[in-house]
XYZ file of C-alpha atoms in Angstrom:
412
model
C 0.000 0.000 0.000
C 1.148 3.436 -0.949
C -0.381 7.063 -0.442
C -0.348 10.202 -2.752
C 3.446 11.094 -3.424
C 4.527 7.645 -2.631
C 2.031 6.033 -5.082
C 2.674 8.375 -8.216
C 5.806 7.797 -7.890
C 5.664 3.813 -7.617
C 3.230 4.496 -10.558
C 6.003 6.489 -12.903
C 8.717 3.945 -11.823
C 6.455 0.888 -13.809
C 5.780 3.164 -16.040
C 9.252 3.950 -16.355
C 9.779 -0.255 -16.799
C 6.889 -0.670 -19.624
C 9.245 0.936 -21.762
C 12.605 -0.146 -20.749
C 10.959 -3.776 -21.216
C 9.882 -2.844 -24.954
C 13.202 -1.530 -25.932
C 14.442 -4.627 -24.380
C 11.883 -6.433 -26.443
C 13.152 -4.523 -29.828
C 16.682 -5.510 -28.826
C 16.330 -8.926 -27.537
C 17.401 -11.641 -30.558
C 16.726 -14.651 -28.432
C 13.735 -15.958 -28.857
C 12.833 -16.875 -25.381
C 14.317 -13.942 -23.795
C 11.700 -11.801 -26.144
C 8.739 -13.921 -24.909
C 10.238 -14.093 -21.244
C 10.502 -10.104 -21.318
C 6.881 -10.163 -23.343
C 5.249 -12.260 -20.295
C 6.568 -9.414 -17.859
C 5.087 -6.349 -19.763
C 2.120 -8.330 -19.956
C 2.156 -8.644 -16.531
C 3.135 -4.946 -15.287
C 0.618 -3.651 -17.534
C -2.482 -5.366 -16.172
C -1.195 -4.489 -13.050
C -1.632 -0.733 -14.219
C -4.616 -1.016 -16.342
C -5.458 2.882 -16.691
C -3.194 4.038 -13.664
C -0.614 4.459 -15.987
C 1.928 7.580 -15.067
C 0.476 10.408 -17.808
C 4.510 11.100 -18.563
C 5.327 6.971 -19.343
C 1.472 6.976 -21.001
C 2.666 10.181 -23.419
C 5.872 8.606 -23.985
C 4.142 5.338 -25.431
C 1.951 7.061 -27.273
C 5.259 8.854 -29.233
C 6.999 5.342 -29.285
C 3.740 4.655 -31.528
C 5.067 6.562 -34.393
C 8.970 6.351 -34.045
C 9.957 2.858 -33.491
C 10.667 0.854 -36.680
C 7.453 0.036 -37.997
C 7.671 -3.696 -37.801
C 7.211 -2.949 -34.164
C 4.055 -0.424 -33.909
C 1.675 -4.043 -33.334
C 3.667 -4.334 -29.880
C 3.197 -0.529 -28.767
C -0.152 -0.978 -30.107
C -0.818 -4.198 -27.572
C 0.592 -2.009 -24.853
C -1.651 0.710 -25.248
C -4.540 -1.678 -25.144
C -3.709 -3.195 -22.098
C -5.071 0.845 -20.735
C -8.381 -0.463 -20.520
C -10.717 2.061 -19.544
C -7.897 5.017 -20.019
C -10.780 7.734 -22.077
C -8.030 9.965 -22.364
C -5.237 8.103 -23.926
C -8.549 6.568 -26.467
C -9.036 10.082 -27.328
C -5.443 10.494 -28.323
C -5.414 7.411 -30.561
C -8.588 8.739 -32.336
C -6.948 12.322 -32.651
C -3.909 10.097 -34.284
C -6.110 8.323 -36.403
C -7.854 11.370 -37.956
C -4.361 12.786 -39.050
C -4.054 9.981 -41.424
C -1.089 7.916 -40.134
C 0.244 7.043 -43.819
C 1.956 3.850 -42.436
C -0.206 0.860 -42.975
C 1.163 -0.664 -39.344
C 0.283 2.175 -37.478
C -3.442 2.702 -38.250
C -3.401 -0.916 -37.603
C -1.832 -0.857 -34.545
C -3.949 1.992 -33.253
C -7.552 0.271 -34.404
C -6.593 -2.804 -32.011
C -5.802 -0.743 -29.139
C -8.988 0.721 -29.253
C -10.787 -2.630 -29.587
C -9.134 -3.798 -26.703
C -9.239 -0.578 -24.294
C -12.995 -0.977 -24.102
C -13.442 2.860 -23.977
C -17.392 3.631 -25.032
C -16.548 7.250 -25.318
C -14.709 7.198 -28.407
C -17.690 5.261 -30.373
C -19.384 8.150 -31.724
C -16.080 9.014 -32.861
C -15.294 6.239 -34.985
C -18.642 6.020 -36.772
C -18.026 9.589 -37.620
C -15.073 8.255 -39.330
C -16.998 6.081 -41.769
C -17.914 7.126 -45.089
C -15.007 10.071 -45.213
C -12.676 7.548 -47.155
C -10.353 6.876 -44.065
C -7.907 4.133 -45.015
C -9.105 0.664 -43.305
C -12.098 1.912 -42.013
C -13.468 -1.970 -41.877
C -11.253 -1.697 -38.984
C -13.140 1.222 -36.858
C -15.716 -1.381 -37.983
C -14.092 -4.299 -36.042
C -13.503 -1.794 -33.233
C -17.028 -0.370 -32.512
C -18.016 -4.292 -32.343
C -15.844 -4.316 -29.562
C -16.737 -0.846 -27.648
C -20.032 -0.413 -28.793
C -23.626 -0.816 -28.071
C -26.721 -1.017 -29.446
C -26.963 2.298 -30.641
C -23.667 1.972 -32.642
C -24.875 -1.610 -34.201
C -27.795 0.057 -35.241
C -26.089 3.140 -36.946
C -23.970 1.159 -38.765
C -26.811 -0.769 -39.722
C -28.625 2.855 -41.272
C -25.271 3.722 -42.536
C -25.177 0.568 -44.445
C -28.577 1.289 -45.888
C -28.190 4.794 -46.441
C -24.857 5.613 -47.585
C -22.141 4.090 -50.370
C -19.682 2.068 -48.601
C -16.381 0.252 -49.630
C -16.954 -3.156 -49.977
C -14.530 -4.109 -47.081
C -16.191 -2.036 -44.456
C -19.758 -3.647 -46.261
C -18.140 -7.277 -45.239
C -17.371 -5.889 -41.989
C -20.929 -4.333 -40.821
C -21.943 -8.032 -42.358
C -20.107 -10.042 -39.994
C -20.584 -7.342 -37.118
C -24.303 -7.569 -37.329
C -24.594 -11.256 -37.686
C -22.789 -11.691 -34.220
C -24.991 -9.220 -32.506
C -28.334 -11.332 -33.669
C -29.475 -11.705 -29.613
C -29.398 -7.474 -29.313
C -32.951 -6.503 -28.873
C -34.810 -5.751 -32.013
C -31.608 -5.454 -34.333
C -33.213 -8.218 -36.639
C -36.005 -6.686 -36.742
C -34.692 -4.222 -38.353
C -32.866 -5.741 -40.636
C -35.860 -7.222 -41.818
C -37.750 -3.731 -42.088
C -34.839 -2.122 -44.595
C -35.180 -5.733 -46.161
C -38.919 -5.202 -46.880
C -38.173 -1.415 -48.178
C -36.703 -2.669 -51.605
C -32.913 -1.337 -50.828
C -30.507 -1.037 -53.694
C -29.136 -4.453 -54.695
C -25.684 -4.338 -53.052
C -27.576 -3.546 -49.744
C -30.350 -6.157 -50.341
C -27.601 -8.694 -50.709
C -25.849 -7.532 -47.117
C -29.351 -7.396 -45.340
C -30.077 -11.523 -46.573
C -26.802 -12.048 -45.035
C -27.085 -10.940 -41.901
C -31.011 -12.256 -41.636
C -29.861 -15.658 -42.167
C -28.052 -15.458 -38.326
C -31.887 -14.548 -36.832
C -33.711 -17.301 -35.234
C -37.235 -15.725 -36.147
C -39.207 -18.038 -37.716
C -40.968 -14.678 -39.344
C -37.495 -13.948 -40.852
C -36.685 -17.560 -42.386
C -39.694 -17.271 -43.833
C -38.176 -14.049 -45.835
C -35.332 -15.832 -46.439
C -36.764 -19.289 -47.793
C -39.159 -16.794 -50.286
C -35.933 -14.902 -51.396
C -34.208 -18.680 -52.011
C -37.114 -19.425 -54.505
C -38.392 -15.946 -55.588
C -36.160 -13.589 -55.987
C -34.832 -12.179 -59.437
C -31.374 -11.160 -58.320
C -29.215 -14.379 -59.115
C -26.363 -13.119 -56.218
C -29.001 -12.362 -53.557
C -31.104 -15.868 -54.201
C -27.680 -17.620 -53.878
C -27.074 -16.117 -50.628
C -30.828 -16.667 -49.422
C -29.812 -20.293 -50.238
C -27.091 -20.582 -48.413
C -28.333 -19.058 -45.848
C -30.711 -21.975 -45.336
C -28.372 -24.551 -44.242
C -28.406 -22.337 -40.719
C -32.418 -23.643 -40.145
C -33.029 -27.171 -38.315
C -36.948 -27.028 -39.991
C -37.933 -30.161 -42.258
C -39.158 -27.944 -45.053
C -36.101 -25.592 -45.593
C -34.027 -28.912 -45.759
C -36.368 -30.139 -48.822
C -36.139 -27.257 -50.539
C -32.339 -26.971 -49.909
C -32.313 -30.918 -51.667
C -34.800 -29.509 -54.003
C -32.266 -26.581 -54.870
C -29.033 -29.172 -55.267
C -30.767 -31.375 -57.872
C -32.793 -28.948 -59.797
C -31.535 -25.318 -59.858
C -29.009 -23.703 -62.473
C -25.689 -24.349 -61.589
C -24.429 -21.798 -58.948
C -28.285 -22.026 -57.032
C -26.899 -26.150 -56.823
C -23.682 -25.051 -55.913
C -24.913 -22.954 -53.326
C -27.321 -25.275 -51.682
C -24.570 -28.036 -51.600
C -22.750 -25.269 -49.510
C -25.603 -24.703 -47.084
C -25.846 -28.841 -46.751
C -22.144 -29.116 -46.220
C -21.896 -26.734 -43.424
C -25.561 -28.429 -41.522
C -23.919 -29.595 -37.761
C -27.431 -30.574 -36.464
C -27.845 -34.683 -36.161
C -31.650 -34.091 -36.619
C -31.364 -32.069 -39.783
C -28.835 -34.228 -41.435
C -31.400 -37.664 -40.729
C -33.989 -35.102 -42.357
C -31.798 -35.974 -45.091
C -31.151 -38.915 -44.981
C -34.989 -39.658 -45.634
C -34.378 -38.272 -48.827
C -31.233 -40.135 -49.804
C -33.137 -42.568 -52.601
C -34.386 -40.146 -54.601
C -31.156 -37.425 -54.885
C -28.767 -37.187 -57.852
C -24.813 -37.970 -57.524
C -24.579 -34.250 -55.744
C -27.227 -34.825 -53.444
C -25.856 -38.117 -51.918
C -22.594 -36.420 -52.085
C -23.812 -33.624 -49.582
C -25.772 -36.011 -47.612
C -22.864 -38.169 -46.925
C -21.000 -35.139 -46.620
C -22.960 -33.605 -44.197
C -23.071 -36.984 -41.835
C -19.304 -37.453 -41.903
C -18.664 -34.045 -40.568
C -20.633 -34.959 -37.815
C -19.307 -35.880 -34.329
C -21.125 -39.315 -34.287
C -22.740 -39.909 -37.538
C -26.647 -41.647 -36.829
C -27.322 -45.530 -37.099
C -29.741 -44.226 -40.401
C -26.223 -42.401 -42.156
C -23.854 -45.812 -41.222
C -26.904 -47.812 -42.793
C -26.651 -45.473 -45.698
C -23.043 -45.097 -46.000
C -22.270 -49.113 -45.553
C -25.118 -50.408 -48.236
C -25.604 -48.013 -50.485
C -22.640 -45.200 -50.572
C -19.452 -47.364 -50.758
C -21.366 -48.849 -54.097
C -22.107 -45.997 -55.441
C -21.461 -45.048 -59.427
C -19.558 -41.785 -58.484
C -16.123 -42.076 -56.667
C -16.771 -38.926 -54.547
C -19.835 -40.624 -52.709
C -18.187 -43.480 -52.194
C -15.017 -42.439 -50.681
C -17.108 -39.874 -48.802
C -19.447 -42.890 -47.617
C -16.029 -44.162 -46.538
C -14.860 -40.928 -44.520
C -18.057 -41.367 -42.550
C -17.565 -44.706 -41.850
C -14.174 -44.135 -40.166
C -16.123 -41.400 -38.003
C -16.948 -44.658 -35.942
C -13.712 -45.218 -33.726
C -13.206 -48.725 -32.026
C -16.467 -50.468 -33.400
C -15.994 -53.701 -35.989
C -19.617 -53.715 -37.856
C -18.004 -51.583 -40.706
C -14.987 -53.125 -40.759
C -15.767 -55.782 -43.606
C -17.546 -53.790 -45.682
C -14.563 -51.028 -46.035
C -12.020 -54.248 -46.331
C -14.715 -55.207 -49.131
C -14.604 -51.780 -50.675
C -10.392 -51.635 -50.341
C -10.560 -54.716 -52.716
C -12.693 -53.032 -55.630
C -10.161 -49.791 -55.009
C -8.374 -48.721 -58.613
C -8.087 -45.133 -57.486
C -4.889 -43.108 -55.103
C -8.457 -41.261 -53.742
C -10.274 -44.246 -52.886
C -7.687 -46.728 -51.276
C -6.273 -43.975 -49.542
C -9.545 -43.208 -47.863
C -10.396 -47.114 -47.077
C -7.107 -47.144 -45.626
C -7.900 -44.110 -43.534
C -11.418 -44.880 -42.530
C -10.179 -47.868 -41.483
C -6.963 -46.330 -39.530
C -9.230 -44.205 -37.619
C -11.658 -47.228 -36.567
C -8.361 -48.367 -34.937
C -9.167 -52.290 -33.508
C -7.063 -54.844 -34.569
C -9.448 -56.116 -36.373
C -9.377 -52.770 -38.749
C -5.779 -52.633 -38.596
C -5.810 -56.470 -39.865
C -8.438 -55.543 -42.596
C -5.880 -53.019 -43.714
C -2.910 -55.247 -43.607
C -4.621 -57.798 -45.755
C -5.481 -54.731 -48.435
C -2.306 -53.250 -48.868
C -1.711 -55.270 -52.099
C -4.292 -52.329 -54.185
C -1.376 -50.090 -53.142
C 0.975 -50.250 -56.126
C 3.312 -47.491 -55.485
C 6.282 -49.471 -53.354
C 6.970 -46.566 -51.058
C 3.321 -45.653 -50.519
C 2.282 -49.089 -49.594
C 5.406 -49.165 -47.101
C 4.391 -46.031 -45.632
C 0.791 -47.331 -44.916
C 2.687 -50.835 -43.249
C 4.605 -48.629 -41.305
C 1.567 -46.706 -39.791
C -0.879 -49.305 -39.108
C 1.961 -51.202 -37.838
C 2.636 -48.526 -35.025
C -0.905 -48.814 -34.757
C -1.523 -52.633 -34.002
C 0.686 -52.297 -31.227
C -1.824 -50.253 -29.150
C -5.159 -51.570 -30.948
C -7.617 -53.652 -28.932
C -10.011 -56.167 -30.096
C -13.784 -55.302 -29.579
């Protein structure tokens, strides 16, 4: 414990040390000393947090723009470790609106404002936007951090309102999508949605309405997916729909794969692909029998990116995907199947499908699915396969692995 003179001047003396460590840091060409010294700044400064010395805190701030370049990311870090320092914020905005010409710095300035947390400077920022500041995406990716909803929803207007470069578009995109839970923000989206905005924005808005869990707002999206006339937007809308658990948007996403123009199908076989929900994916399943190649393909794609693929998918995979026509759904029937670590009931039919092998693609993936099954009764399965291998150094490579393998295996 220290009072008044005493303090400020244990205060000036770390502050003093914050900036004998970076110099130290700048020098340093070991690599351990650097992240040994690196560790104790990190350590001094969230012992300071915004009771920086104002002298040490000024003299950062000048270290910002005079150190080699390749070094401005550290000061930056330091500066944001001032959480909750308004004042020293205020400087880096006053900075920023000079125009820093190096790249580095305006960099390095944007991420100590994301990380200082410093409200204050908000309105600031989004006053920046729209004035053809370099990187303004990144007083994008800061407000996310500092701001409320007030800020999410003027960059929302601004988006609607006012020409952006594409960048900062992207950014408001992402921005808004992770702020889906703030009150009434979707709504709103939905509103400018409904108000026939320019293209570019109407494409942005189906974006970000595709994070909302309002079944009012699928419904907008699953009639843009069919409906409307602007071939970028609809393909957005469409991939948008792999996001929804419901039985219907799954149909129409199938629907989409087999019998759209070519980008819609691509598209939709996106939206499958990226489906993590067991329930969805057996939704799919149901419809396995009456898909094209590309359908099955996403179907089996979507179940072997799945934790623990469903009894239905094995069944699937194991019958009717490691026979398929089209290599891709078998060897992706084959992925799946190796999704089931240390059980034997799939064992003989991927030994069965190693036999037929001709392709690198296929026997590799046997091999695989079957390495990742891991009993001995895989690894034996394996063994007895290698002989489709016909590349000498290949097949010795494989003999190698699943021979480090068998010596930790366990039957089952």
């Amino acid at each position: 414990p220290y009072d008044g003179a005493d303090l400020g001047a244990v205060r000036a003396q770390q502050s003093g040390r914050v900036l004998e460590i970076l110099d130290s840091i700048m020098r340093e060409q070991d690599t351990t000393k650097r992240w040994t010294l690196g560790k104790e700044l990190n350590d001094l400064l969230r012992t300071l947090g915004h009771r920086v010395d104002p002298a040490g805190r000024d003299r950062l701030l000048a270290r910002l723009t005079t150190v080699d370049p390749e070094w401005r990311a550290l000061v930056g870090e330091a500066l944001g470790s001032l959480q909750g320092d308004t004042e020293t914020a205020g400087k880096l905005v006053d900075m920023l609106q000079r125009r820093p010409e190096d790249i580095r710095t305006r960099h390095a300035i944007y991420a100590a404002l994301a990380k200082m947390n410093v409200r204050e400077v908000a309105p600031r920022l989004l006053g920046m936007l729209g004035e053809n500041y370099p990187d303004e995406h990144l007083a994008v990716r800061a407000l996310g951090q500092i701001g409320g909803i007030d800020e999410t929803l003027s960059l929302l207007d601004r988006m609607v309102k006012h020409p952006l470069r594409e960048e900062t578009r992207r950014e408001i995109e992402i921005l808004l999508q992770t702020k889906r839970d703030q009150k009434g923000l979707m709504d709103k989206v939905a509103s400018a949605l409904a108000k026939e905005p320019t293209v570019e924005t109407k494409r942005s808005l189906v974006k970000i309405l595709t994070a909302s869990d309002d079944p009012e707002h699928r419904e907008m999206v699953r009639a843009m997916a069919r409906e409307e006339t602007d071939a970028d937007t609809r393909r957005e809308a469409i991939l948008g729909l792999g996001r929804f658990v419901d039985a219907d948007f799954v149909r129409l996403l199938c629907d989409r794969v087999q019998t759209a123009e070519c980008y819609d199908s691509d598209r939709a076989l996106q939206a499958i692909h990226t489906i993590q929900n067991p329930e969805t994916v057996e939704t799919l399943a149901e419809s396995y029998g009456t898909l094209d190649a590309e359908g099955r393909l996403a179907v089996l794609g979507a179940g072997a990116r799945l934790p623990l693929p469903s009894e239905r998918l094995v069944e699937i995979a194991r019958e009717r995907g490691l026979h398929d026509e089209e290599m891709r759904v078998r060897t992706t029937a084959a992925r799946l199947l190796g999704r089931i670590r240390g059980r034997d009931d799939n064992v003989e039919s991927l030994g069965a499908f190693l036999s037929r092998c001709k392709h690198p693609s296929e026997w590799n993936t046997a091999l695989d699915a079957l390495y990742q099954i891991g009993t001995k009764k895989a690894v034996d399965e394996a063994m007895n396969g290698l002989g489709v291998v016909p590349n000498d150094q290949q097949r010795q490579h494989w003999m190698d692995k699943l021979q480090r393998l068998s010596e930790r295996a366990v039957d089952r």
